[in-house]
PDB file of C-alpha atoms in Angstrom:
ATOM      1  CA  UNK A   1     116.100 148.799  72.293  1.00  0.00           C
ATOM      2  CA  UNK A   2     114.802 146.364  69.580  1.00  0.00           C
ATOM      3  CA  UNK A   3     111.982 144.865  70.454  1.00  0.00           C
ATOM      4  CA  UNK A   4     109.532 141.428  69.073  1.00  0.00           C
ATOM      5  CA  UNK A   5     106.404 140.554  69.383  1.00  0.00           C
ATOM      6  CA  UNK A   6     105.198 137.317  69.783  1.00  0.00           C
ATOM      7  CA  UNK A   7     101.518 136.652  69.345  1.00  0.00           C
ATOM      8  CA  UNK A   8      99.608 134.584  71.668  1.00  0.00           C
ATOM      9  CA  UNK A   9     100.453 134.567  73.941  1.00  0.00           C
ATOM     10  CA  UNK A  10      99.519 131.473  75.665  1.00  0.00           C
ATOM     11  CA  UNK A  11      97.296 129.069  73.068  1.00  0.00           C
ATOM     12  CA  UNK A  12      95.830 125.588  74.371  1.00  0.00           C
ATOM     13  CA  UNK A  13      94.118 124.306  71.824  1.00  0.00           C
ATOM     14  CA  UNK A  14      92.856 120.408  71.183  1.00  0.00           C
ATOM     15  CA  UNK A  15      94.605 117.517  69.861  1.00  0.00           C
ATOM     16  CA  UNK A  16      94.154 117.579  65.954  1.00  0.00           C
ATOM     17  CA  UNK A  17      94.034 120.648  65.714  1.00  0.00           C
ATOM     18  CA  UNK A  18      96.645 123.653  64.057  1.00  0.00           C
ATOM     19  CA  UNK A  19      98.166 126.843  65.747  1.00  0.00           C
ATOM     20  CA  UNK A  20      99.633 130.296  64.335  1.00  0.00           C
ATOM     21  CA  UNK A  21     102.123 131.707  66.337  1.00  0.00           C
ATOM     22  CA  UNK A  22     103.416 135.476  64.901  1.00  0.00           C
ATOM     23  CA  UNK A  23     106.599 137.142  65.437  1.00  0.00           C
ATOM     24  CA  UNK A  24     106.708 140.316  65.006  1.00  0.00           C
ATOM     25  CA  UNK A  25     110.366 142.772  64.956  1.00  0.00           C
ATOM     26  CA  UNK A  26     108.161 145.933  66.260  1.00  0.00           C
ATOM     27  CA  UNK A  27     111.747 148.811  64.790  1.00  0.00           C
ATOM     28  CA  UNK A  28     113.867 146.620  62.511  1.00  0.00           C
ATOM     29  CA  UNK A  29     113.281 144.952  59.998  1.00  0.00           C
ATOM     30  CA  UNK A  30     114.411 141.189  59.655  1.00  0.00           C
ATOM     31  CA  UNK A  31     115.369 139.508  56.632  1.00  0.00           C
ATOM     32  CA  UNK A  32     116.276 136.393  59.801  1.00  0.00           C
ATOM     33  CA  UNK A  33     114.367 134.724  62.133  1.00  0.00           C
ATOM     34  CA  UNK A  34     115.124 131.687  64.948  1.00  0.00           C
ATOM     35  CA  UNK A  35     112.326 129.619  66.265  1.00  0.00           C
ATOM     36  CA  UNK A  36     113.224 128.092  69.351  1.00  0.00           C
ATOM     37  CA  UNK A  37     110.843 125.379  71.481  1.00  0.00           C
ATOM     38  CA  UNK A  38     112.209 125.799  75.584  1.00  0.00           C
ATOM     39  CA  UNK A  39     111.070 122.529  78.409  1.00  0.00           C
ATOM     40  CA  UNK A  40     110.511 123.311  81.049  1.00  0.00           C
ATOM     41  CA  UNK A  41     113.683 123.980  83.174  1.00  0.00           C
ATOM     42  CA  UNK A  42     115.894 122.500  80.327  1.00  0.00           C
ATOM     43  CA  UNK A  43     117.817 125.264  77.409  1.00  0.00           C
ATOM     44  CA  UNK A  44     116.665 126.248  74.277  1.00  0.00           C
ATOM     45  CA  UNK A  45     116.874 124.034  71.198  1.00  0.00           C
ATOM     46  CA  UNK A  46     116.870 125.958  67.977  1.00  0.00           C
ATOM     47  CA  UNK A  47     113.836 124.649  65.464  1.00  0.00           C
ATOM     48  CA  UNK A  48     114.144 126.763  62.615  1.00  0.00           C
ATOM     49  CA  UNK A  49     115.488 129.496  60.414  1.00  0.00           C
ATOM     50  CA  UNK A  50     113.012 131.629  58.627  1.00  0.00           C
ATOM     51  CA  UNK A  51     114.650 133.525  56.290  1.00  0.00           C
ATOM     52  CA  UNK A  52     112.023 136.196  54.129  1.00  0.00           C
ATOM     53  CA  UNK A  53     111.628 135.434  50.747  1.00  0.00           C
ATOM     54  CA  UNK A  54     112.910 131.800  50.664  1.00  0.00           C
ATOM     55  CA  UNK A  55     111.880 128.484  52.397  1.00  0.00           C
ATOM     56  CA  UNK A  56     113.017 128.184  56.476  1.00  0.00           C
ATOM     57  CA  UNK A  57     116.257 126.406  57.176  1.00  0.00           C
ATOM     58  CA  UNK A  58     115.218 123.228  59.846  1.00  0.00           C
ATOM     59  CA  UNK A  59     117.656 121.949  62.055  1.00  0.00           C
ATOM     60  CA  UNK A  60     118.162 118.514  61.742  1.00  0.00           C
ATOM     61  CA  UNK A  61     115.187 116.459  63.887  1.00  0.00           C
ATOM     62  CA  UNK A  62     112.492 118.711  63.026  1.00  0.00           C
ATOM     63  CA  UNK A  63     109.600 117.775  60.550  1.00  0.00           C
ATOM     64  CA  UNK A  64     109.049 120.174  58.599  1.00  0.00           C
ATOM     65  CA  UNK A  65     104.708 119.626  57.435  1.00  0.00           C
ATOM     66  CA  UNK A  66     104.793 119.352  61.573  1.00  0.00           C
ATOM     67  CA  UNK A  67     106.554 122.986  61.905  1.00  0.00           C
ATOM     68  CA  UNK A  68     105.728 125.436  58.928  1.00  0.00           C
ATOM     69  CA  UNK A  69     107.613 128.254  58.749  1.00  0.00           C
ATOM     70  CA  UNK A  70     106.681 131.584  57.009  1.00  0.00           C
ATOM     71  CA  UNK A  71     108.610 134.859  55.977  1.00  0.00           C
ATOM     72  CA  UNK A  72     105.536 136.665  55.256  1.00  0.00           C
ATOM     73  CA  UNK A  73     107.426 140.324  55.662  1.00  0.00           C
ATOM     74  CA  UNK A  74     110.757 141.637  56.810  1.00  0.00           C
ATOM     75  CA  UNK A  75     109.541 142.349  60.463  1.00  0.00           C
ATOM     76  CA  UNK A  76     106.580 138.525  59.773  1.00  0.00           C
ATOM     77  CA  UNK A  77     107.233 134.797  60.896  1.00  0.00           C
ATOM     78  CA  UNK A  78     105.439 132.857  61.490  1.00  0.00           C
ATOM     79  CA  UNK A  79     105.330 129.098  62.549  1.00  0.00           C
ATOM     80  CA  UNK A  80     102.535 126.505  62.173  1.00  0.00           C
ATOM     81  CA  UNK A  81     102.121 123.772  64.757  1.00  0.00           C
ATOM     82  CA  UNK A  82     100.260 121.623  63.092  1.00  0.00           C
ATOM     83  CA  UNK A  83      97.754 118.644  64.055  1.00  0.00           C
ATOM     84  CA  UNK A  84      99.209 118.899  66.798  1.00  0.00           C
ATOM     85  CA  UNK A  85      99.775 116.349  69.526  1.00  0.00           C
ATOM     86  CA  UNK A  86      99.880 116.691  73.771  1.00  0.00           C
ATOM     87  CA  UNK A  87     104.233 116.362  72.885  1.00  0.00           C
ATOM     88  CA  UNK A  88     103.732 119.417  71.229  1.00  0.00           C
ATOM     89  CA  UNK A  89     102.813 121.263  74.194  1.00  0.00           C
ATOM     90  CA  UNK A  90     106.101 123.672  75.148  1.00  0.00           C
ATOM     91  CA  UNK A  91     107.173 127.070  74.931  1.00  0.00           C
ATOM     92  CA  UNK A  92     107.573 128.683  71.457  1.00  0.00           C
ATOM     93  CA  UNK A  93     110.246 131.097  71.227  1.00  0.00           C
ATOM     94  CA  UNK A  94     110.764 133.586  68.674  1.00  0.00           C
ATOM     95  CA  UNK A  95     114.180 135.716  68.336  1.00  0.00           C
ATOM     96  CA  UNK A  96     115.851 138.587  65.434  1.00  0.00           C
ATOM     97  CA  UNK A  97     119.034 140.144  64.915  1.00  0.00           C
ATOM     98  CA  UNK A  98     118.998 143.689  64.319  1.00  0.00           C
ATOM     99  CA  UNK A  99     121.718 144.099  61.557  1.00  0.00           C
ATOM    100  CA  UNK A 100     122.494 147.600  63.441  1.00  0.00           C
ATOM    101  CA  UNK A 101     123.773 145.151  66.647  1.00  0.00           C
ATOM    102  CA  UNK A 102     125.707 143.385  64.846  1.00  0.00           C
ATOM    103  CA  UNK A 103     125.167 140.042  66.525  1.00  0.00           C
ATOM    104  CA  UNK A 104     122.500 140.572  69.540  1.00  0.00           C
ATOM    105  CA  UNK A 105     119.443 138.428  68.701  1.00  0.00           C
ATOM    106  CA  UNK A 106     116.082 140.466  70.808  1.00  0.00           C
ATOM    107  CA  UNK A 107     114.414 137.849  71.353  1.00  0.00           C
ATOM    108  CA  UNK A 108     109.998 137.769  71.931  1.00  0.00           C
ATOM    109  CA  UNK A 109     108.622 137.024  75.731  1.00  0.00           C
ATOM    110  CA  UNK A 110     107.128 133.236  73.869  1.00  0.00           C
ATOM    111  CA  UNK A 111     104.202 130.912  73.600  1.00  0.00           C
ATOM    112  CA  UNK A 112     103.244 129.120  75.845  1.00  0.00           C
ATOM    113  CA  UNK A 113     101.124 126.656  73.768  1.00  0.00           C
ATOM    114  CA  UNK A 114      99.397 123.447  75.403  1.00  0.00           C
ATOM    115  CA  UNK A 115      97.670 120.460  73.542  1.00  0.00           C
ATOM    116  CA  UNK A 116      94.968 118.459  74.945  1.00  0.00           C
TER     117      UNK A 116
ATOM    118  CA  UNK B   1     129.106 120.383  66.436  1.00  0.00           C
ATOM    119  CA  UNK B   2     129.070 123.750  68.739  1.00  0.00           C
ATOM    120  CA  UNK B   3     127.856 123.289  71.804  1.00  0.00           C
ATOM    121  CA  UNK B   4     127.555 124.896  75.097  1.00  0.00           C
ATOM    122  CA  UNK B   5     127.587 123.042  78.983  1.00  0.00           C
ATOM    123  CA  UNK B   6     126.406 124.877  82.823  1.00  0.00           C
ATOM    124  CA  UNK B   7     126.829 124.116  85.704  1.00  0.00           C
ATOM    125  CA  UNK B   8     124.455 121.676  87.035  1.00  0.00           C
ATOM    126  CA  UNK B   9     121.724 122.905  88.985  1.00  0.00           C
ATOM    127  CA  UNK B  10     120.338 125.957  90.531  1.00  0.00           C
ATOM    128  CA  UNK B  11     121.930 128.514  92.460  1.00  0.00           C
ATOM    129  CA  UNK B  12     120.509 130.129  95.767  1.00  0.00           C
ATOM    130  CA  UNK B  13     122.625 132.810  97.732  1.00  0.00           C
ATOM    131  CA  UNK B  14     122.472 135.246 100.550  1.00  0.00           C
ATOM    132  CA  UNK B  15     122.601 139.391  98.848  1.00  0.00           C
ATOM    133  CA  UNK B  16     125.028 140.729  98.815  1.00  0.00           C
ATOM    134  CA  UNK B  17     127.655 137.305  97.972  1.00  0.00           C
ATOM    135  CA  UNK B  18     129.742 136.925  95.212  1.00  0.00           C
ATOM    136  CA  UNK B  19     128.355 134.646  91.919  1.00  0.00           C
ATOM    137  CA  UNK B  20     129.152 132.532  89.706  1.00  0.00           C
ATOM    138  CA  UNK B  21     128.177 130.396  86.843  1.00  0.00           C
ATOM    139  CA  UNK B  22     130.345 128.258  84.889  1.00  0.00           C
ATOM    140  CA  UNK B  23     130.334 127.201  81.973  1.00  0.00           C
ATOM    141  CA  UNK B  24     132.327 125.629  78.532  1.00  0.00           C
ATOM    142  CA  UNK B  25     132.150 125.191  75.345  1.00  0.00           C
ATOM    143  CA  UNK B  26     132.733 123.518  71.981  1.00  0.00           C
ATOM    144  CA  UNK B  27     133.128 124.791  68.969  1.00  0.00           C
ATOM    145  CA  UNK B  28     134.789 125.119  65.873  1.00  0.00           C
ATOM    146  CA  UNK B  29     136.608 127.757  64.762  1.00  0.00           C
ATOM    147  CA  UNK B  30     135.923 131.207  66.760  1.00  0.00           C
ATOM    148  CA  UNK B  31     132.268 131.627  67.972  1.00  0.00           C
ATOM    149  CA  UNK B  32     131.068 134.506  69.694  1.00  0.00           C
ATOM    150  CA  UNK B  33     130.239 134.479  73.294  1.00  0.00           C
ATOM    151  CA  UNK B  34     127.086 135.278  74.897  1.00  0.00           C
ATOM    152  CA  UNK B  35     124.911 135.797  78.489  1.00  0.00           C
ATOM    153  CA  UNK B  36     121.450 135.981  78.509  1.00  0.00           C
ATOM    154  CA  UNK B  37     119.308 136.516  80.878  1.00  0.00           C
ATOM    155  CA  UNK B  38     115.311 135.720  81.393  1.00  0.00           C
ATOM    156  CA  UNK B  39     113.770 137.410  84.280  1.00  0.00           C
ATOM    157  CA  UNK B  40     109.836 136.023  85.564  1.00  0.00           C
ATOM    158  CA  UNK B  41     107.539 136.522  82.860  1.00  0.00           C
ATOM    159  CA  UNK B  42     109.939 138.209  80.101  1.00  0.00           C
ATOM    160  CA  UNK B  43     112.047 137.099  77.118  1.00  0.00           C
ATOM    161  CA  UNK B  44     115.017 136.541  77.016  1.00  0.00           C
ATOM    162  CA  UNK B  45     117.777 139.522  77.402  1.00  0.00           C
ATOM    163  CA  UNK B  46     121.178 140.062  75.708  1.00  0.00           C
ATOM    164  CA  UNK B  47     123.621 140.353  79.772  1.00  0.00           C
ATOM    165  CA  UNK B  48     126.945 140.898  78.084  1.00  0.00           C
ATOM    166  CA  UNK B  49     128.576 139.526  74.888  1.00  0.00           C
ATOM    167  CA  UNK B  50     133.008 138.025  74.116  1.00  0.00           C
ATOM    168  CA  UNK B  51     134.002 138.645  70.911  1.00  0.00           C
ATOM    169  CA  UNK B  52     136.911 136.998  70.621  1.00  0.00           C
ATOM    170  CA  UNK B  53     139.487 135.607  73.212  1.00  0.00           C
ATOM    171  CA  UNK B  54     140.615 137.622  75.951  1.00  0.00           C
ATOM    172  CA  UNK B  55     137.700 140.190  75.835  1.00  0.00           C
ATOM    173  CA  UNK B  56     135.787 140.873  78.545  1.00  0.00           C
ATOM    174  CA  UNK B  57     132.013 140.981  78.759  1.00  0.00           C
ATOM    175  CA  UNK B  58     130.969 143.096  81.326  1.00  0.00           C
ATOM    176  CA  UNK B  59     126.650 144.989  81.838  1.00  0.00           C
ATOM    177  CA  UNK B  60     125.448 145.399  85.505  1.00  0.00           C
ATOM    178  CA  UNK B  61     128.198 144.443  87.388  1.00  0.00           C
ATOM    179  CA  UNK B  62     128.246 140.961  85.980  1.00  0.00           C
ATOM    180  CA  UNK B  63     131.273 140.026  84.824  1.00  0.00           C
ATOM    181  CA  UNK B  64     132.527 137.242  81.443  1.00  0.00           C
ATOM    182  CA  UNK B  65     136.260 136.812  80.343  1.00  0.00           C
ATOM    183  CA  UNK B  66     136.793 134.580  77.097  1.00  0.00           C
ATOM    184  CA  UNK B  67     139.419 131.696  77.678  1.00  0.00           C
ATOM    185  CA  UNK B  68     140.079 130.357  74.314  1.00  0.00           C
ATOM    186  CA  UNK B  69     143.449 128.384  76.192  1.00  0.00           C
ATOM    187  CA  UNK B  70     140.024 126.695  78.833  1.00  0.00           C
ATOM    188  CA  UNK B  71     137.725 127.161  75.850  1.00  0.00           C
ATOM    189  CA  UNK B  72     135.399 129.098  79.456  1.00  0.00           C
ATOM    190  CA  UNK B  73     133.089 132.410  78.714  1.00  0.00           C
ATOM    191  CA  UNK B  74     132.041 131.538  83.538  1.00  0.00           C
ATOM    192  CA  UNK B  75     130.076 134.695  84.800  1.00  0.00           C
ATOM    193  CA  UNK B  76     130.505 136.604  87.618  1.00  0.00           C
ATOM    194  CA  UNK B  77     128.898 139.099  89.564  1.00  0.00           C
ATOM    195  CA  UNK B  78     130.836 140.988  92.944  1.00  0.00           C
ATOM    196  CA  UNK B  79     127.178 141.658  95.080  1.00  0.00           C
ATOM    197  CA  UNK B  80     124.955 140.281  93.927  1.00  0.00           C
ATOM    198  CA  UNK B  81     121.076 141.258  94.422  1.00  0.00           C
ATOM    199  CA  UNK B  82     117.406 140.163  95.348  1.00  0.00           C
ATOM    200  CA  UNK B  83     116.551 141.815  91.599  1.00  0.00           C
ATOM    201  CA  UNK B  84     119.598 139.289  90.257  1.00  0.00           C
ATOM    202  CA  UNK B  85     117.074 136.903  91.103  1.00  0.00           C
ATOM    203  CA  UNK B  86     116.701 135.366  87.550  1.00  0.00           C
ATOM    204  CA  UNK B  87     117.849 132.213  84.712  1.00  0.00           C
ATOM    205  CA  UNK B  88     120.762 133.026  82.823  1.00  0.00           C
ATOM    206  CA  UNK B  89     121.977 131.014  79.846  1.00  0.00           C
ATOM    207  CA  UNK B  90     125.250 130.408  77.902  1.00  0.00           C
ATOM    208  CA  UNK B  91     125.132 130.370  74.608  1.00  0.00           C
ATOM    209  CA  UNK B  92     128.359 131.041  71.560  1.00  0.00           C
ATOM    210  CA  UNK B  93     127.531 130.813  67.587  1.00  0.00           C
ATOM    211  CA  UNK B  94     128.947 130.108  65.674  1.00  0.00           C
ATOM    212  CA  UNK B  95     127.898 132.464  62.190  1.00  0.00           C
ATOM    213  CA  UNK B  96     124.471 133.111  60.965  1.00  0.00           C
ATOM    214  CA  UNK B  97     123.389 134.469  63.488  1.00  0.00           C
ATOM    215  CA  UNK B  98     123.304 130.265  64.385  1.00  0.00           C
ATOM    216  CA  UNK B  99     122.974 130.075  68.241  1.00  0.00           C
ATOM    217  CA  UNK B 100     123.995 127.202  70.678  1.00  0.00           C
ATOM    218  CA  UNK B 101     122.471 127.547  73.980  1.00  0.00           C
ATOM    219  CA  UNK B 102     123.373 125.951  78.167  1.00  0.00           C
ATOM    220  CA  UNK B 103     120.373 124.624  79.762  1.00  0.00           C
ATOM    221  CA  UNK B 104     120.463 127.553  82.169  1.00  0.00           C
ATOM    222  CA  UNK B 105     120.663 128.103  85.082  1.00  0.00           C
ATOM    223  CA  UNK B 106     117.914 129.634  87.995  1.00  0.00           C
ATOM    224  CA  UNK B 107     119.533 131.787  90.003  1.00  0.00           C
ATOM    225  CA  UNK B 108     117.879 132.606  93.160  1.00  0.00           C
ATOM    226  CA  UNK B 109     118.675 136.030  96.167  1.00  0.00           C
ATOM    227  CA  UNK B 110     117.376 135.451  99.557  1.00  0.00           C
ATOM    228  CA  UNK B 111     117.142 139.052 100.878  1.00  0.00           C
TER     229      UNK B 111
END
């Protein structure tokens, strides 16, 4: 089946630094990818829609300048958490719909971010 | 806006017991409904889906029926196994592939 990878799987950084997370669709092309944030024992919260060839669409309340999204190619989207602070510590997950499978979305394994 | 509500709290049950996880939704239009499962240490996987009213999604012994009159999509399995221990998320898609998730339910199956 379709596979989506994320890198890194976990990262620890100091407060004030920036962290880049990659999301790749390994065996299909994705013009759209989605970025979610998941807090412990809570649901996934959609942060933004990453669009290949155009700007990302952010959900209400998500800071565009804080969470930079770049859809570099049909198989790669990146999320950069800029000037990270401890409250940005979370589990970040991406997903990509496989057009051939209709609405089915394929999820990456997630990236655990800890900001000290 | 679109939202999904799942029953509160983890679910603990014995092997071969009957499992039900309730899910209700609020949406405009006619959304598609999904159940995703997250096994320990893994990403979310699609378990089953239904795209219109009265459709029944099924997979691996799990079933859920799209009930428009009660805006529900409850997940059921007649006889659970230890390997079914995971977190289960109900979700809906109102268009443009944007998913709204419920909070998820941790299911623990005891041998």
